[in-house]
Backbone as CSV, one residue per row, in Angstrom:
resi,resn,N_x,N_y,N_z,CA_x,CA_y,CA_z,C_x,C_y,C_z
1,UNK,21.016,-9.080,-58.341,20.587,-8.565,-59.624,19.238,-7.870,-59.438
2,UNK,19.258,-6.883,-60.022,17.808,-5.952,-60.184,17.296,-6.196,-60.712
3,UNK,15.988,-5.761,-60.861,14.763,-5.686,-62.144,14.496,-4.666,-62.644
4,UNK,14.803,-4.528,-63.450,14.458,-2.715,-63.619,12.509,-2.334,-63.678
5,UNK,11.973,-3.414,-64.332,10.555,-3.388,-63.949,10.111,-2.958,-62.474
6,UNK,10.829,-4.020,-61.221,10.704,-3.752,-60.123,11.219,-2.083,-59.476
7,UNK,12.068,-1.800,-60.316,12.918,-0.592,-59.655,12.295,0.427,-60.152
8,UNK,11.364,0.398,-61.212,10.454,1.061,-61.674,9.152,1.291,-60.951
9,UNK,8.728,0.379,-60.597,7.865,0.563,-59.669,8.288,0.998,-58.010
10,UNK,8.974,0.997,-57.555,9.640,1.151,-56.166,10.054,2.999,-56.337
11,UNK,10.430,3.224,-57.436,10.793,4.742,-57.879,9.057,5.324,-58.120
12,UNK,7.854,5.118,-58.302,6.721,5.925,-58.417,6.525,6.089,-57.578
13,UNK,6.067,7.554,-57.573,5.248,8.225,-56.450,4.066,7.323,-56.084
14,UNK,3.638,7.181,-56.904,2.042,6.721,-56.607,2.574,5.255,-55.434
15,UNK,3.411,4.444,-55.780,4.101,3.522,-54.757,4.248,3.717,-53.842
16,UNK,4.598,4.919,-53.115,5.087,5.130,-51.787,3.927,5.880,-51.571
17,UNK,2.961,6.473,-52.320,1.493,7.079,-51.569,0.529,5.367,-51.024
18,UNK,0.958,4.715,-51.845,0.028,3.176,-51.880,0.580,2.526,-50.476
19,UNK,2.295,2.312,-50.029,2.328,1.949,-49.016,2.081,2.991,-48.074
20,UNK,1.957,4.410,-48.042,1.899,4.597,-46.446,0.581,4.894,-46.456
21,UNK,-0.825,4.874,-47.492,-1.910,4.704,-47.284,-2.353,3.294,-46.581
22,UNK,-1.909,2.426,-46.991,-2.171,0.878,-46.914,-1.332,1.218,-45.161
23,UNK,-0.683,1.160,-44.847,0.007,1.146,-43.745,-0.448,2.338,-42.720
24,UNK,-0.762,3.376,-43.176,-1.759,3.869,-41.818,-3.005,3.656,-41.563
25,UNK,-3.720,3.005,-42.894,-5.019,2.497,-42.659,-4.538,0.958,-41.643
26,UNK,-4.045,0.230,-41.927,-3.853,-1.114,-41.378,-3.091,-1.049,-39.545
27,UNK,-2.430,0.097,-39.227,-1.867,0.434,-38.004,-3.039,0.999,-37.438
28,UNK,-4.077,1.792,-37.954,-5.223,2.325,-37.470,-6.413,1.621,-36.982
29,UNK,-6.490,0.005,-37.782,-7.099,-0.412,-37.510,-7.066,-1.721,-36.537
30,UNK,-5.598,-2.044,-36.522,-4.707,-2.570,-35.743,-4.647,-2.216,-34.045
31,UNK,-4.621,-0.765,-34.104,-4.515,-0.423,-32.465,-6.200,0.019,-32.515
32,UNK,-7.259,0.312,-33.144,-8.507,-0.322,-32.544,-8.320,-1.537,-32.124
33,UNK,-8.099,-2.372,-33.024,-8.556,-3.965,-32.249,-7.795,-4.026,-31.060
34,UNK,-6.492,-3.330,-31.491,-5.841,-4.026,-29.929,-6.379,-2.983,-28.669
35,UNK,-6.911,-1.669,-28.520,-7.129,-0.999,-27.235,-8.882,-1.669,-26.968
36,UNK,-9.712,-2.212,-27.979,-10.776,-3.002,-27.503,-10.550,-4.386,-27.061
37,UNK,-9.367,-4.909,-27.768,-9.027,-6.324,-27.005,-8.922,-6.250,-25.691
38,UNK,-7.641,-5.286,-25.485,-6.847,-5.301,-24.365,-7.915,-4.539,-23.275
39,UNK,-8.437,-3.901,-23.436,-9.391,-3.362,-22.886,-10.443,-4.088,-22.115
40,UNK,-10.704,-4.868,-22.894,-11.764,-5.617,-22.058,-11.517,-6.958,-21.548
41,UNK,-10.178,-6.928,-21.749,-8.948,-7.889,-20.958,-8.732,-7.040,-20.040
42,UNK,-8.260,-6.151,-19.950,-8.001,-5.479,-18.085,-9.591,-5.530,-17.960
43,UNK,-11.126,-5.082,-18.395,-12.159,-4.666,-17.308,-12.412,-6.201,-16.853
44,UNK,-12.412,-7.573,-17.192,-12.460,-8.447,-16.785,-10.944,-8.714,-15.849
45,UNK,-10.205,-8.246,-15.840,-9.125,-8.375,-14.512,-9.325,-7.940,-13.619
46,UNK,-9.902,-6.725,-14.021,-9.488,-5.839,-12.676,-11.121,-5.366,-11.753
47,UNK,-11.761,-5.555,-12.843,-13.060,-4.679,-12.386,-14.332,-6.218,-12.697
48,UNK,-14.003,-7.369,-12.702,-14.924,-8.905,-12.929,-16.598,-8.608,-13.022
49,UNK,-16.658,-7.683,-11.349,-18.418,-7.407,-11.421,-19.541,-6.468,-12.051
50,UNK,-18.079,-5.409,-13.054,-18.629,-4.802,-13.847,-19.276,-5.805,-15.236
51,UNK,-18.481,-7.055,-15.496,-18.854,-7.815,-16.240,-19.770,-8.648,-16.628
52,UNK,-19.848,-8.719,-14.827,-21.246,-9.679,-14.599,-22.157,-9.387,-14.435
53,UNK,-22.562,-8.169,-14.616,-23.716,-7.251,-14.107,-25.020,-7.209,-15.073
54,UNK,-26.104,-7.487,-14.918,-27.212,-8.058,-15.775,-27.507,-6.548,-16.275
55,UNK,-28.195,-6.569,-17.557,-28.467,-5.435,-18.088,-29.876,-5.319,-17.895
56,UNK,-30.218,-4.204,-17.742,-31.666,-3.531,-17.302,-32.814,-4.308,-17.487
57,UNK,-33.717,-4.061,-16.479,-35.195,-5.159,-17.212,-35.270,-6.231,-16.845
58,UNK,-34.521,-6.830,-16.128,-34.248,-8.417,-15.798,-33.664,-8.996,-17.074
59,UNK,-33.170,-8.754,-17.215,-32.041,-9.217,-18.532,-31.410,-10.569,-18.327
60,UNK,-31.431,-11.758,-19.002,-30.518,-12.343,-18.649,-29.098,-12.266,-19.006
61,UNK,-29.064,-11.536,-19.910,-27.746,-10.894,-21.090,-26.900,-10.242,-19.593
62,UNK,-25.799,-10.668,-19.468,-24.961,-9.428,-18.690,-24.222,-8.603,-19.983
63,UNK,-23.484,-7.004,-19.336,-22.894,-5.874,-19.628,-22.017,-7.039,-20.766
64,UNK,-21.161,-8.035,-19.736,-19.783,-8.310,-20.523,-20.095,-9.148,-21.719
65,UNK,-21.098,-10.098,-21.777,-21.870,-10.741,-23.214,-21.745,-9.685,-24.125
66,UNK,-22.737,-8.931,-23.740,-23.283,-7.958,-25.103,-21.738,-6.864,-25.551
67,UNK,-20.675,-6.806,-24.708,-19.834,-5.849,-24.899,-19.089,-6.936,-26.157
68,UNK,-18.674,-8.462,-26.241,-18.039,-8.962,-26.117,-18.498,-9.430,-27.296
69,UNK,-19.916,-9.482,-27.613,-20.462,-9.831,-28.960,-20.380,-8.283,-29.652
70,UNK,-20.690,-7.536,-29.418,-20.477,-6.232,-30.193,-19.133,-6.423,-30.565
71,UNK,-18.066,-6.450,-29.738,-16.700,-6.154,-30.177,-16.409,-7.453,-31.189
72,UNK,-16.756,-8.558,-31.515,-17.035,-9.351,-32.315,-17.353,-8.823,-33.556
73,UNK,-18.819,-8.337,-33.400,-19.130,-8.070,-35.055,-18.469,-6.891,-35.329
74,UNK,-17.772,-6.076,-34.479,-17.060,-4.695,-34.960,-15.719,-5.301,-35.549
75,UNK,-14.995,-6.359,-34.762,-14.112,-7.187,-35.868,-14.458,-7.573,-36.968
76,UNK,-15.130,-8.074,-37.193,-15.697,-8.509,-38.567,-16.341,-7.416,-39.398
77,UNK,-16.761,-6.525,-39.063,-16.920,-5.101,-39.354,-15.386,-4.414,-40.198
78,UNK,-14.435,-4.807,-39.229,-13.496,-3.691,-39.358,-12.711,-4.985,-41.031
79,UNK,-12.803,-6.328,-40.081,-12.115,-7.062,-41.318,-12.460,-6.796,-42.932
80,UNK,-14.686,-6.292,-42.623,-15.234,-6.674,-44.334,-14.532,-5.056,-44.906
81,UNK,-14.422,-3.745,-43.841,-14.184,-2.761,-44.396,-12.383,-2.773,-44.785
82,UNK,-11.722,-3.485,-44.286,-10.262,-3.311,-44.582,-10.273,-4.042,-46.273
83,UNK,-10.792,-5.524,-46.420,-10.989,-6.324,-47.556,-11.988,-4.998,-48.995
84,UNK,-12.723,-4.876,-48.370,-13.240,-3.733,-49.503,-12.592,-2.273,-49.565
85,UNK,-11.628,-1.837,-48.952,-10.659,-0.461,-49.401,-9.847,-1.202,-50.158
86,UNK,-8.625,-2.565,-49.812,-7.686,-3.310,-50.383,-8.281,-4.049,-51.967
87,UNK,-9.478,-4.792,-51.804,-9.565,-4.800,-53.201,-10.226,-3.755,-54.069
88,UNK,-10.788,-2.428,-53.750,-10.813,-1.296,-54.317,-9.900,-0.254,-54.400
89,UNK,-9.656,0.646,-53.769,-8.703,1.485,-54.011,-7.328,1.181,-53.985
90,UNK,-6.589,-0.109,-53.052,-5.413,-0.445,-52.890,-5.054,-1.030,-54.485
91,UNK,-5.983,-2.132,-54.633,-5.757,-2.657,-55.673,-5.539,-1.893,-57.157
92,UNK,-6.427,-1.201,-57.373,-6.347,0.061,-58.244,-5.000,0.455,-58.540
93,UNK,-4.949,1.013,-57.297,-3.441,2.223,-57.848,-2.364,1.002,-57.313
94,UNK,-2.087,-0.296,-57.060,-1.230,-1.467,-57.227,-1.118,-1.802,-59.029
95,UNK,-2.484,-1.591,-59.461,-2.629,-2.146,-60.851,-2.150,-0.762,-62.185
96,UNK,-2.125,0.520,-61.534,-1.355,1.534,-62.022,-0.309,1.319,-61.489
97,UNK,0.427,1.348,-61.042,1.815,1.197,-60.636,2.429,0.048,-61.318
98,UNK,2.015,-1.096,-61.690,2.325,-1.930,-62.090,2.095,-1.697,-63.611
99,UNK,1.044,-0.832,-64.501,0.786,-0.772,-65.368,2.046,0.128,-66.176
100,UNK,2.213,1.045,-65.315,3.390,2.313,-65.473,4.836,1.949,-65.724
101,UNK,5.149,0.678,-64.578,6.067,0.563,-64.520,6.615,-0.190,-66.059
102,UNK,5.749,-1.344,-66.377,5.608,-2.018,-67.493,5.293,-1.227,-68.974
103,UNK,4.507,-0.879,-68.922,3.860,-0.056,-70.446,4.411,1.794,-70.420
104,UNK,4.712,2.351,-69.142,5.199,3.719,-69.275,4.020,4.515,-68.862
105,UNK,2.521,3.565,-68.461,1.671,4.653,-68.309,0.722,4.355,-69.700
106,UNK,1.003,3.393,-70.313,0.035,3.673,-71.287,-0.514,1.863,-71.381
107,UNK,-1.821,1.695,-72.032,-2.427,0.614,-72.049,-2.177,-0.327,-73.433
């Protein structure tokens, strides 16, 4: 059995602009994380003493720390910016689409 509410919403444009916005933002940010994951999963396989290598100055920090904490807060970076497009603009035109489908577009 259908919904016609639901089938109403699945038929707006604005619906299918909402998933393939939401879905190339989220694949985009998806293969960042994964070519910096994986990435510095092979330079610690393959290349170890690039990792261990102290950074300038007498550093006690090596290259692979500081790469490894950066790529850290750039996760958490990428997580606070995905959470603030989704409850701003995603949410938005979720709450028109849903408004349309129900009321016709009107409040």
């Amino acid at each position: 059995m259908k919904n016609p509410t639901y089938e109403k919403m699945r038929n707006n444009p604005k619906f299918h602009q909402l998933v393939k916005k939401r879905s190339r933002f989220a694949w985009t940010l998806s293969l960042i994380t994964l070519v910096a994951f994986y990435g510095f999963v092979m330079l610690v396989a393959f290349r170890p003493d690039v990792i261990g290598t102290p950074l300038p100055g007498g550093s006690k920090f090596t290259f692979g720390l500081v790469v490894e904490l950066a790529m850290f807060i750039g996760f958490w970076l990428m997580t606070w910016f995905y959470v603030r497009r989704a409850n701003g603009e995603f949410d938005a035109l979720t709450q028109e689409i849903i408004r349309e489908a129900v009321h016709g577009g009107q409040q």
